[in-house]
Amino acid sequence: MKGFTEWKSGGGCRQLQRERFQRKNEGGSRGVARGSRDASSPQEPCYLLRNMISKSPPLRMCPAGWKLLAMLALVLVVMVWYSISREDSFYFPVPEKKEPCLQGEAEMKASKLFGNYSRDQPIFLQLKDYFWVKTLSAYELPYGTKGSEDLLLRVLAITSYSIPESIQSLKCRRCVVVGNGHRLRNSSLGDAINKYDMVIRLNNAPVAGYEGDVGSKTTMRLFYPESAHFNPKVENNPDTLLVLVAFKAMDFHWIETILSDKKRVRKGFWKQPPLIWDVNPKQIRILNPFFMEIAADKLLRLPMQQPRKIKQKPTTGLLAITLALHLCDMVHIAGFGYPDAHNRKQTIHYYEQITLKSMVGSGHNVSQEALAIKRMLELGAVKNLTYF
């Protein structure tokens, strides 16, 4: 560029113009030679070269560009390091790849977990099984209904048990069980979760305000009276099925008083359940205790008969996975897992500031449940959208 500038300032362009003028004069009476150009013509070489120089970006801009790239690279490195050191701060979701849904896949892999496994059991308890013929159960709640049949009969008379036709008619059901774990925070999984055929949620986990991480679609929500502190109309869709997980006879009594607007019960619960709960009875379903039995016996290896004071039971999350393996062909999970036992400051939910201390005395063995979920992941019975 420097040599060209010297050539230009030294008269290089003027020399070209003189030579062109001489050639035009030699043409004589023939006039200006055909195809000749004026020095100011846009096609004249000097004109083009001058424009090239005037429009060329200055070379001194390059160092600033490199500084900007270096700064961006440094910020990215810091973000990755911080994400590794504090897993709750940043999350980089894997780009979504829609997997093919294979009919019967979950049932086949569930049989490896549960042994002699059959899908003949209904998902929800049905009135006909208790009205016309007494269905005798070997166990009391939560693994059976022994001793609670009369209460249950009154509840089943005002609720329903059907699975929506939109789900029943699917040839292959793609399901995701959305846990309540802190790992969902900043996950940006909302859009991916909404694309599943069925989205199963747990207890009082909110949707409003967290749609970007947990989605907004809710096909089923499993709950029990003490966890029913959510607005059924705000945190669910109009067609969401609200599935009661009964741990004790008083749970049936509570839902009956809510749906029939009878005198509320205040005793018999470890936490006061809602006294007013605006819900459509046709949205309520009663989960078959069969799934509690399967989760307790096959996954957690718990004895069927336990002393009342130290009775252990599966979490709602493990129940939901067991239910999904029974109902769906593809089962994915998200937001499962607890912090390490030594991490006492890490919150366990994406929506509230409580730690593992809140699990003390709950009757849930979170370590044993973690092993059960890892076994499902290893067998390919479920796939994790977050990390575990």
mmCIF file of C-alpha atoms in Angstrom:
data_model
loop_
_atom_site.group_PDB
_atom_site.id
_atom_site.type_symbol
_atom_site.label_atom_id
_atom_site.label_comp_id
_atom_site.label_asym_id
_atom_site.label_seq_id
_atom_site.Cartn_x
_atom_site.Cartn_y
_atom_site.Cartn_z
ATOM 1 C CA MET A 1 0.000 0.000 0.000
ATOM 2 C CA LYS A 2 2.893 2.361 0.792
ATOM 3 C CA GLY A 3 4.534 1.707 -2.622
ATOM 4 C CA PHE A 4 1.314 2.427 -4.428
ATOM 5 C CA THR A 5 0.867 5.692 -2.532
ATOM 6 C CA GLU A 6 4.382 6.787 -3.532
ATOM 7 C CA TRP A 7 3.671 5.806 -7.175
ATOM 8 C CA LYS A 8 0.466 7.823 -7.096
ATOM 9 C CA SER A 9 2.048 10.913 -5.482
ATOM 10 C CA GLY A 10 5.036 10.684 -7.864
ATOM 11 C CA GLY A 11 2.872 11.260 -10.915
ATOM 12 C CA GLY A 12 2.139 7.690 -11.926
ATOM 13 C CA CYS A 13 -1.453 8.521 -12.758
ATOM 14 C CA ARG A 14 -0.459 11.687 -14.697
ATOM 15 C CA GLN A 15 1.946 9.606 -16.821
ATOM 16 C CA LEU A 16 -0.882 7.202 -17.710
ATOM 17 C CA GLN A 17 -3.081 10.155 -18.661
ATOM 18 C CA ARG A 18 -0.371 11.653 -21.007
ATOM 19 C CA GLU A 19 0.100 8.315 -22.768
ATOM 20 C CA ARG A 20 -3.618 7.969 -23.278
ATOM 21 C CA PHE A 21 -3.785 11.569 -24.667
ATOM 22 C CA GLN A 22 -0.998 10.813 -27.179
ATOM 23 C CA ARG A 23 -2.837 7.713 -28.404
ATOM 24 C CA LYS A 24 -5.993 9.767 -28.933
ATOM 25 C CA ASN A 25 -4.039 12.367 -30.978
ATOM 26 C CA GLU A 26 -2.545 9.643 -33.155
ATOM 27 C CA GLY A 27 -6.086 8.689 -34.058
ATOM 28 C CA GLY A 28 -6.327 11.984 -36.050
ATOM 29 C CA SER A 29 -9.541 12.566 -37.845
ATOM 30 C CA ARG A 30 -10.836 9.296 -36.548
ATOM 31 C CA GLY A 31 -11.496 11.132 -33.256
ATOM 32 C CA VAL A 32 -11.295 9.539 -29.934
ATOM 33 C CA ALA A 33 -10.468 5.876 -30.104
ATOM 34 C CA ARG A 34 -13.387 3.600 -29.463
ATOM 35 C CA GLY A 35 -13.406 2.268 -25.952
ATOM 36 C CA SER A 36 -11.147 5.068 -24.586
ATOM 37 C CA ARG A 37 -12.006 6.490 -21.165
ATOM 38 C CA ASP A 38 -11.662 9.818 -19.486
ATOM 39 C CA ALA A 39 -9.393 10.043 -16.412
ATOM 40 C CA SER A 40 -12.419 10.818 -14.278
ATOM 41 C CA SER A 41 -14.439 7.921 -15.654
ATOM 42 C CA PRO A 42 -15.552 5.357 -13.025
ATOM 43 C CA GLN A 43 -13.813 2.715 -15.154
ATOM 44 C CA GLU A 44 -10.466 4.594 -15.379
ATOM 45 C CA PRO A 45 -7.675 2.688 -13.498
ATOM 46 C CA CYS A 46 -6.517 5.674 -11.453
ATOM 47 C CA TYR A 47 -10.094 6.453 -10.440
ATOM 48 C CA LEU A 48 -10.588 2.859 -9.267
ATOM 49 C CA LEU A 49 -7.298 2.787 -7.363
ATOM 50 C CA ARG A 50 -8.030 6.057 -5.618
ATOM 51 C CA ASN A 51 -11.418 4.705 -4.487
ATOM 52 C CA MET A 52 -9.816 1.497 -3.250
ATOM 53 C CA ILE A 53 -7.465 3.486 -1.034
ATOM 54 C CA SER A 54 -10.156 5.798 0.301
ATOM 55 C CA LYS A 55 -12.521 2.891 1.175
ATOM 56 C CA SER A 56 -9.964 0.506 2.670
ATOM 57 C CA PRO A 57 -10.354 0.104 6.481
ATOM 58 C CA PRO A 58 -7.391 1.325 8.458
ATOM 59 C CA LEU A 59 -5.105 -1.482 9.609
ATOM 60 C CA ARG A 60 -4.879 -0.026 13.089
ATOM 61 C CA MET A 61 -8.407 -1.406 13.839
ATOM 62 C CA CYS A 62 -7.132 -5.019 14.006
ATOM 63 C CA PRO A 63 -5.563 -4.859 17.486
ATOM 64 C CA ALA A 64 -8.841 -3.558 18.984
ATOM 65 C CA GLY A 65 -10.743 -6.443 17.382
ATOM 66 C CA TRP A 66 -8.341 -8.981 18.857
ATOM 67 C CA LYS A 67 -8.706 -7.370 22.283
ATOM 68 C CA LEU A 68 -12.490 -7.766 22.069
ATOM 69 C CA LEU A 69 -12.203 -11.444 21.098
ATOM 70 C CA ALA A 70 -9.756 -12.070 23.921
ATOM 71 C CA MET A 71 -12.105 -10.430 26.403
ATOM 72 C CA LEU A 72 -15.055 -12.554 25.237
ATOM 73 C CA ALA A 73 -12.958 -15.725 25.503
ATOM 74 C CA LEU A 74 -11.944 -14.792 29.045
ATOM 75 C CA VAL A 75 -15.575 -14.214 30.066
ATOM 76 C CA LEU A 76 -16.562 -17.615 28.628
ATOM 77 C CA VAL A 77 -13.771 -19.377 30.534
ATOM 78 C CA VAL A 78 -14.832 -17.697 33.783
ATOM 79 C CA MET A 79 -18.490 -18.696 33.221
ATOM 80 C CA VAL A 80 -17.571 -22.347 32.575
ATOM 81 C CA TRP A 81 -15.311 -22.459 35.633
ATOM 82 C CA TYR A 82 -18.000 -20.878 37.805
ATOM 83 C CA SER A 83 -20.607 -23.281 36.452
ATOM 84 C CA ILE A 84 -18.433 -26.244 37.417
ATOM 85 C CA SER A 85 -17.620 -24.887 40.862
ATOM 86 C CA ARG A 86 -21.259 -23.948 41.575
ATOM 87 C CA GLU A 87 -23.577 -26.224 39.632
ATOM 88 C CA ASP A 88 -26.628 -24.080 40.344
ATOM 89 C CA SER A 89 -25.295 -20.892 38.738
ATOM 90 C CA PHE A 90 -25.193 -21.685 35.031
ATOM 91 C CA TYR A 91 -26.601 -24.482 32.958
ATOM 92 C CA PHE A 92 -25.911 -25.198 29.308
ATOM 93 C CA PRO A 93 -28.645 -27.530 28.057
ATOM 94 C CA VAL A 94 -27.833 -30.088 25.389
ATOM 95 C CA PRO A 95 -29.478 -29.192 22.060
ATOM 96 C CA GLU A 96 -32.758 -31.026 21.773
ATOM 97 C CA LYS A 97 -32.771 -34.124 19.611
ATOM 98 C CA LYS A 98 -36.174 -35.699 19.246
ATOM 99 C CA GLU A 99 -35.797 -39.405 19.872
ATOM 100 C CA PRO A 100 -37.966 -41.973 18.153
ATOM 101 C CA CYS A 101 -40.690 -43.365 20.396
ATOM 102 C CA LEU A 102 -40.638 -47.171 20.474
ATOM 103 C CA GLN A 103 -43.925 -48.717 21.529
ATOM 104 C CA GLY A 104 -43.573 -50.998 24.556
ATOM 105 C CA GLU A 105 -39.982 -49.963 25.305
ATOM 106 C CA ALA A 106 -40.667 -48.724 28.842
ATOM 107 C CA GLU A 107 -42.709 -51.838 29.673
ATOM 108 C CA MET A 108 -39.909 -54.111 28.479
ATOM 109 C CA LYS A 109 -37.249 -52.316 30.522
ATOM 110 C CA ALA A 110 -39.524 -52.005 33.549
ATOM 111 C CA SER A 111 -39.784 -55.787 33.663
ATOM 112 C CA LYS A 112 -36.034 -55.896 34.330
ATOM 113 C CA LEU A 113 -36.584 -53.671 37.346
ATOM 114 C CA PHE A 114 -39.766 -55.155 38.734
ATOM 115 C CA GLY A 115 -39.461 -58.799 37.734
ATOM 116 C CA ASN A 116 -42.823 -60.399 36.965
ATOM 117 C CA TYR A 117 -44.450 -57.147 35.897
ATOM 118 C CA SER A 118 -47.858 -56.635 34.310
ATOM 119 C CA ARG A 119 -49.734 -53.592 33.052
ATOM 120 C CA ASP A 120 -53.098 -55.106 33.902
ATOM 121 C CA GLN A 121 -53.446 -52.979 37.026
ATOM 122 C CA PRO A 122 -55.508 -49.792 36.505
ATOM 123 C CA ILE A 123 -53.758 -46.473 37.049
ATOM 124 C CA PHE A 124 -56.577 -45.038 39.163
ATOM 125 C CA LEU A 125 -58.987 -46.628 41.621
ATOM 126 C CA GLN A 126 -62.456 -47.200 40.158
ATOM 127 C CA LEU A 127 -65.891 -47.075 41.751
ATOM 128 C CA LYS A 128 -67.025 -50.384 40.254
ATOM 129 C CA ASP A 129 -64.267 -52.238 42.077
ATOM 130 C CA TYR A 130 -65.625 -51.123 45.457
ATOM 131 C CA PHE A 131 -69.359 -50.693 44.836
ATOM 132 C CA TRP A 132 -70.403 -53.937 43.198
ATOM 133 C CA VAL A 133 -67.701 -56.242 44.476
ATOM 134 C CA LYS A 134 -65.643 -55.539 47.557
ATOM 135 C CA THR A 135 -62.004 -55.432 46.457
ATOM 136 C CA LEU A 136 -60.175 -56.928 49.395
ATOM 137 C CA SER A 137 -56.733 -55.512 50.052
ATOM 138 C CA ALA A 138 -54.036 -57.269 52.040
ATOM 139 C CA TYR A 139 -52.515 -54.052 53.350
ATOM 140 C CA GLU A 140 -53.604 -50.830 54.963
ATOM 141 C CA LEU A 141 -52.664 -47.500 53.415
ATOM 142 C CA PRO A 142 -50.338 -46.538 51.876
ATOM 143 C CA TYR A 143 -49.780 -49.944 50.199
ATOM 144 C CA GLY A 144 -53.446 -50.943 50.153
ATOM 145 C CA THR A 145 -56.942 -49.806 51.110
ATOM 146 C CA LYS A 146 -57.726 -52.250 53.916
ATOM 147 C CA GLY A 147 -59.969 -50.592 56.506
ATOM 148 C CA SER A 148 -60.572 -47.482 54.365
ATOM 149 C CA GLU A 149 -63.072 -48.882 51.879
ATOM 150 C CA ASP A 150 -66.123 -46.939 53.109
ATOM 151 C CA LEU A 151 -64.327 -43.590 53.002
ATOM 152 C CA LEU A 152 -62.878 -44.440 49.606
ATOM 153 C CA LEU A 153 -66.293 -45.401 48.247
ATOM 154 C CA ARG A 154 -67.700 -41.964 49.064
ATOM 155 C CA VAL A 155 -64.756 -40.254 47.356
ATOM 156 C CA LEU A 156 -64.966 -42.404 44.226
ATOM 157 C CA ALA A 157 -68.677 -41.576 43.929
ATOM 158 C CA ILE A 158 -67.896 -37.892 43.288
ATOM 159 C CA THR A 159 -64.655 -38.180 41.300
ATOM 160 C CA SER A 160 -63.611 -39.914 38.094
ATOM 161 C CA TYR A 161 -61.041 -42.483 36.998
ATOM 162 C CA SER A 162 -60.774 -42.200 33.205
ATOM 163 C CA ILE A 163 -57.642 -41.303 31.258
ATOM 164 C CA PRO A 164 -58.263 -38.513 28.711
ATOM 165 C CA GLU A 165 -58.867 -39.720 25.172
ATOM 166 C CA SER A 166 -56.063 -37.451 23.937
ATOM 167 C CA ILE A 167 -53.639 -39.620 25.930
ATOM 168 C CA GLN A 168 -55.437 -42.951 25.600
ATOM 169 C CA SER A 169 -55.443 -42.767 21.790
ATOM 170 C CA LEU A 170 -51.696 -42.203 21.406
ATOM 171 C CA LYS A 171 -49.914 -45.150 19.824
ATOM 172 C CA CYS A 172 -46.670 -44.247 21.552
ATOM 173 C CA ARG A 173 -46.642 -42.046 24.652
ATOM 174 C CA ARG A 174 -43.680 -39.766 25.328
ATOM 175 C CA CYS A 175 -43.648 -38.735 28.992
ATOM 176 C CA VAL A 176 -41.502 -36.579 31.233
ATOM 177 C CA VAL A 177 -41.620 -36.566 35.020
ATOM 178 C CA VAL A 178 -40.611 -33.120 36.259
ATOM 179 C CA GLY A 179 -39.094 -33.249 39.727
ATOM 180 C CA ASN A 180 -38.827 -30.334 42.116
ATOM 181 C CA GLY A 181 -35.040 -30.315 42.371
ATOM 182 C CA HIS A 182 -32.853 -27.213 42.467
ATOM 183 C CA ARG A 183 -31.129 -28.493 39.324
ATOM 184 C CA LEU A 184 -33.987 -27.171 37.233
ATOM 185 C CA ARG A 185 -33.082 -23.585 38.105
ATOM 186 C CA ASN A 186 -31.578 -21.802 35.060
ATOM 187 C CA SER A 187 -31.961 -25.012 33.013
ATOM 188 C CA SER A 188 -33.957 -23.401 30.152
ATOM 189 C CA LEU A 189 -35.779 -26.715 29.654
ATOM 190 C CA GLY A 190 -39.264 -25.208 29.515
ATOM 191 C CA ASP A 191 -39.800 -25.457 25.757
ATOM 192 C CA ALA A 192 -38.442 -29.018 25.627
ATOM 193 C CA ILE A 193 -40.695 -30.135 28.500
ATOM 194 C CA ASN A 194 -43.799 -28.692 26.826
ATOM 195 C CA LYS A 195 -43.240 -30.888 23.745
ATOM 196 C CA TYR A 196 -43.838 -34.194 25.541
ATOM 197 C CA ASP A 197 -47.199 -35.940 25.230
ATOM 198 C CA MET A 198 -47.496 -36.134 29.008
ATOM 199 C CA VAL A 199 -45.927 -33.894 31.644
ATOM 200 C CA ILE A 200 -46.188 -35.225 35.206
ATOM 201 C CA ARG A 201 -45.524 -32.811 38.087
ATOM 202 C CA LEU A 202 -45.243 -33.222 41.835
ATOM 203 C CA ASN A 203 -46.946 -31.722 44.871
ATOM 204 C CA ASN A 204 -46.948 -27.916 45.148
ATOM 205 C CA ALA A 205 -44.155 -27.209 42.630
ATOM 206 C CA PRO A 206 -45.081 -23.916 40.923
ATOM 207 C CA VAL A 207 -45.197 -23.290 37.194
ATOM 208 C CA ALA A 208 -46.131 -19.610 37.087
ATOM 209 C CA GLY A 209 -42.951 -17.553 36.999
ATOM 210 C CA TYR A 210 -40.735 -20.545 36.185
ATOM 211 C CA GLU A 211 -42.003 -21.412 32.697
ATOM 212 C CA GLY A 212 -38.600 -20.938 31.071
ATOM 213 C CA ASP A 213 -37.066 -23.678 33.221
ATOM 214 C CA VAL A 214 -39.965 -26.079 33.911
ATOM 215 C CA GLY A 215 -42.458 -25.410 31.111
ATOM 216 C CA SER A 216 -46.160 -24.639 31.426
ATOM 217 C CA LYS A 217 -47.824 -27.897 30.380
ATOM 218 C CA THR A 218 -49.173 -30.189 33.114
ATOM 219 C CA THR A 219 -50.952 -33.419 32.246
ATOM 220 C CA MET A 220 -50.927 -34.886 35.757
ATOM 221 C CA ARG A 221 -49.969 -33.589 39.172
ATOM 222 C CA LEU A 222 -49.476 -36.040 42.026
ATOM 223 C CA PHE A 223 -50.199 -34.631 45.482
ATOM 224 C CA TYR A 224 -51.296 -35.463 49.021
ATOM 225 C CA PRO A 225 -53.278 -33.199 51.398
ATOM 226 C CA GLU A 226 -50.259 -31.638 53.122
ATOM 227 C CA SER A 227 -48.707 -30.767 49.746
ATOM 228 C CA ALA A 228 -51.878 -29.289 48.231
ATOM 229 C CA HIS A 229 -50.877 -25.698 49.014
ATOM 230 C CA PHE A 230 -51.087 -24.520 45.414
ATOM 231 C CA ASN A 231 -53.755 -22.810 43.365
ATOM 232 C CA PRO A 232 -55.268 -25.588 41.214
ATOM 233 C CA LYS A 233 -56.317 -23.120 38.524
ATOM 234 C CA VAL A 234 -53.123 -21.054 38.367
ATOM 235 C CA GLU A 235 -50.490 -23.784 38.547
ATOM 236 C CA ASN A 236 -52.252 -26.264 36.252
ATOM 237 C CA ASN A 237 -54.052 -26.426 32.922
ATOM 238 C CA PRO A 238 -57.868 -26.670 32.695
ATOM 239 C CA ASP A 239 -57.599 -30.379 31.810
ATOM 240 C CA THR A 240 -54.857 -31.318 34.297
ATOM 241 C CA LEU A 241 -55.551 -34.498 36.285
ATOM 242 C CA LEU A 242 -54.960 -33.982 40.019
ATOM 243 C CA VAL A 243 -53.938 -37.390 41.357
ATOM 244 C CA LEU A 244 -54.323 -37.946 45.099
ATOM 245 C CA VAL A 245 -51.642 -40.133 46.669
ATOM 246 C CA ALA A 246 -53.235 -41.449 49.857
ATOM 247 C CA PHE A 247 -50.882 -42.302 52.714
ATOM 248 C CA LYS A 248 -53.584 -42.619 55.410
ATOM 249 C CA ALA A 249 -57.357 -42.832 55.782
ATOM 250 C CA MET A 250 -57.597 -39.151 56.771
ATOM 251 C CA ASP A 251 -56.420 -38.243 53.258
ATOM 252 C CA PHE A 252 -59.671 -39.658 51.849
ATOM 253 C CA HIS A 253 -61.625 -37.812 54.528
ATOM 254 C CA TRP A 254 -59.949 -34.513 53.625
ATOM 255 C CA ILE A 255 -60.657 -34.732 49.886
ATOM 256 C CA GLU A 256 -64.279 -35.714 50.576
ATOM 257 C CA THR A 257 -64.865 -32.634 52.760
ATOM 258 C CA ILE A 258 -63.237 -30.382 50.154
ATOM 259 C CA LEU A 259 -65.243 -31.715 47.209
ATOM 260 C CA SER A 260 -68.558 -32.027 49.083
ATOM 261 C CA ASP A 261 -68.103 -28.789 51.038
ATOM 262 C CA LYS A 262 -68.536 -30.517 54.372
ATOM 263 C CA LYS A 263 -67.086 -29.539 57.721
ATOM 264 C CA ARG A 264 -63.328 -29.472 57.362
ATOM 265 C CA VAL A 265 -60.996 -31.763 59.248
ATOM 266 C CA ARG A 266 -58.061 -30.166 61.053
ATOM 267 C CA LYS A 267 -56.460 -33.058 62.907
ATOM 268 C CA GLY A 268 -54.654 -36.150 61.743
ATOM 269 C CA PHE A 269 -52.109 -34.423 59.478
ATOM 270 C CA TRP A 270 -48.438 -33.653 60.024
ATOM 271 C CA LYS A 271 -49.104 -30.279 58.362
ATOM 272 C CA GLN A 272 -52.434 -28.484 58.069
ATOM 273 C CA PRO A 273 -53.817 -29.029 54.531
ATOM 274 C CA PRO A 274 -55.858 -26.340 52.744
ATOM 275 C CA LEU A 275 -59.334 -25.742 54.128
ATOM 276 C CA ILE A 276 -60.510 -24.094 50.895
ATOM 277 C CA TRP A 277 -59.421 -25.615 47.603
ATOM 278 C CA ASP A 278 -61.157 -24.463 44.422
ATOM 279 C CA VAL A 279 -61.036 -27.530 42.192
ATOM 280 C CA ASN A 280 -63.342 -29.357 39.796
ATOM 281 C CA PRO A 281 -64.150 -32.849 41.200
ATOM 282 C CA LYS A 282 -63.912 -34.291 37.688
ATOM 283 C CA GLN A 283 -60.204 -33.442 37.664
ATOM 284 C CA ILE A 284 -59.513 -35.556 40.765
ATOM 285 C CA ARG A 285 -58.163 -39.094 40.487
ATOM 286 C CA ILE A 286 -57.135 -41.547 43.230
ATOM 287 C CA LEU A 287 -53.826 -43.289 42.574
ATOM 288 C CA ASN A 288 -53.901 -47.062 42.794
ATOM 289 C CA PRO A 289 -51.842 -48.099 45.893
ATOM 290 C CA PHE A 290 -50.348 -50.806 43.668
ATOM 291 C CA PHE A 291 -47.756 -48.285 42.513
ATOM 292 C CA MET A 292 -46.801 -47.432 46.084
ATOM 293 C CA GLU A 293 -46.329 -51.142 46.739
ATOM 294 C CA ILE A 294 -44.193 -51.613 43.611
ATOM 295 C CA ALA A 295 -41.977 -48.623 44.423
ATOM 296 C CA ALA A 296 -41.554 -49.672 48.057
ATOM 297 C CA ASP A 297 -41.007 -53.377 47.453
ATOM 298 C CA LYS A 298 -39.222 -53.609 44.093
ATOM 299 C CA LEU A 299 -37.257 -50.351 44.048
ATOM 300 C CA LEU A 300 -36.539 -49.606 47.717
ATOM 301 C CA ARG A 301 -36.739 -53.167 49.099
ATOM 302 C CA LEU A 302 -38.879 -52.000 51.994
ATOM 303 C CA PRO A 303 -40.797 -54.568 54.067
ATOM 304 C CA MET A 304 -44.532 -54.546 53.523
ATOM 305 C CA GLN A 305 -45.213 -54.599 57.257
ATOM 306 C CA GLN A 306 -43.371 -51.861 59.164
ATOM 307 C CA PRO A 307 -43.635 -50.508 62.705
ATOM 308 C CA ARG A 308 -45.860 -47.430 62.670
ATOM 309 C CA LYS A 309 -43.289 -45.156 64.310
ATOM 310 C CA ILE A 310 -40.541 -45.846 61.766
ATOM 311 C CA LYS A 311 -42.592 -46.474 58.658
ATOM 312 C CA GLN A 312 -40.654 -45.597 55.498
ATOM 313 C CA LYS A 313 -42.330 -44.736 52.226
ATOM 314 C CA PRO A 314 -41.361 -43.704 48.681
ATOM 315 C CA THR A 315 -41.334 -40.040 47.717
ATOM 316 C CA THR A 316 -43.957 -38.670 45.362
ATOM 317 C CA GLY A 317 -41.227 -38.375 42.731
ATOM 318 C CA LEU A 318 -40.350 -42.072 42.798
ATOM 319 C CA LEU A 319 -44.064 -42.896 42.683
ATOM 320 C CA ALA A 320 -44.463 -40.699 39.603
ATOM 321 C CA ILE A 321 -41.614 -42.482 37.809
ATOM 322 C CA THR A 322 -43.152 -45.866 38.678
ATOM 323 C CA LEU A 323 -46.498 -44.660 37.329
ATOM 324 C CA ALA A 324 -44.874 -43.348 34.127
ATOM 325 C CA LEU A 325 -43.143 -46.682 33.466
ATOM 326 C CA HIS A 326 -46.568 -48.308 33.662
ATOM 327 C CA LEU A 327 -48.390 -45.820 31.434
ATOM 328 C CA CYS A 328 -45.798 -44.553 28.931
ATOM 329 C CA ASP A 329 -43.571 -45.939 26.184
ATOM 330 C CA MET A 330 -40.766 -43.404 26.680
ATOM 331 C CA VAL A 331 -39.945 -42.002 30.121
ATOM 332 C CA HIS A 332 -37.642 -39.042 30.718
ATOM 333 C CA ILE A 333 -37.014 -37.290 34.023
ATOM 334 C CA ALA A 334 -35.785 -33.817 34.967
ATOM 335 C CA GLY A 335 -34.973 -32.122 38.257
ATOM 336 C CA PHE A 336 -34.312 -35.244 40.338
ATOM 337 C CA GLY A 337 -31.560 -35.650 42.910
ATOM 338 C CA TYR A 338 -30.523 -34.072 46.184
ATOM 339 C CA PRO A 339 -27.328 -32.251 47.216
ATOM 340 C CA ASP A 340 -24.546 -34.203 48.915
ATOM 341 C CA ALA A 341 -25.196 -34.884 52.582
ATOM 342 C CA HIS A 342 -22.327 -32.593 53.649
ATOM 343 C CA ASN A 343 -23.725 -29.685 51.616
ATOM 344 C CA ARG A 344 -26.034 -28.125 54.190
ATOM 345 C CA LYS A 345 -26.459 -24.766 52.462
ATOM 346 C CA GLN A 346 -27.640 -26.002 49.062
ATOM 347 C CA THR A 347 -31.403 -25.677 48.612
ATOM 348 C CA ILE A 348 -33.225 -28.794 47.463
ATOM 349 C CA HIS A 349 -36.044 -27.203 45.433
ATOM 350 C CA TYR A 350 -35.990 -24.777 42.521
ATOM 351 C CA TYR A 351 -38.693 -22.600 44.065
ATOM 352 C CA GLU A 352 -38.002 -22.339 47.805
ATOM 353 C CA GLN A 353 -35.117 -21.915 50.221
ATOM 354 C CA ILE A 354 -35.193 -25.160 52.204
ATOM 355 C CA THR A 355 -32.300 -27.581 52.687
ATOM 356 C CA LEU A 356 -31.860 -31.272 53.452
ATOM 357 C CA LYS A 357 -32.702 -30.559 57.092
ATOM 358 C CA SER A 358 -36.356 -30.471 56.070
ATOM 359 C CA MET A 359 -36.160 -34.157 55.090
ATOM 360 C CA VAL A 360 -35.336 -35.282 58.636
ATOM 361 C CA GLY A 361 -38.192 -37.370 59.999
ATOM 362 C CA SER A 362 -40.018 -37.451 56.657
ATOM 363 C CA GLY A 363 -39.830 -41.226 56.313
ATOM 364 C CA HIS A 364 -38.014 -40.912 52.982
ATOM 365 C CA ASN A 365 -34.667 -42.620 52.402
ATOM 366 C CA VAL A 366 -33.200 -40.274 49.783
ATOM 367 C CA SER A 367 -29.934 -42.242 49.510
ATOM 368 C CA GLN A 368 -31.794 -45.451 48.702
ATOM 369 C CA GLU A 369 -33.997 -43.636 46.189
ATOM 370 C CA ALA A 370 -30.914 -42.195 44.483
ATOM 371 C CA LEU A 371 -29.580 -45.730 44.008
ATOM 372 C CA ALA A 372 -32.940 -46.842 42.575
ATOM 373 C CA ILE A 373 -32.973 -44.002 40.037
ATOM 374 C CA LYS A 374 -29.356 -44.697 39.057
ATOM 375 C CA ARG A 375 -30.321 -48.306 38.423
ATOM 376 C CA MET A 376 -33.151 -47.139 36.134
ATOM 377 C CA LEU A 377 -30.739 -44.882 34.251
ATOM 378 C CA GLU A 378 -28.198 -47.686 33.819
ATOM 379 C CA LEU A 379 -30.865 -50.017 32.426
ATOM 380 C CA GLY A 380 -32.110 -47.299 30.082
ATOM 381 C CA ALA A 381 -35.601 -47.479 31.579
ATOM 382 C CA VAL A 382 -35.521 -43.698 32.000
ATOM 383 C CA LYS A 383 -33.365 -40.910 30.614
ATOM 384 C CA ASN A 384 -32.314 -37.814 32.546
ATOM 385 C CA LEU A 385 -32.685 -34.372 30.972
ATOM 386 C CA THR A 386 -30.649 -32.688 33.703
ATOM 387 C CA TYR A 387 -27.890 -34.455 35.646
ATOM 388 C CA PHE A 388 -27.852 -36.897 38.537
#
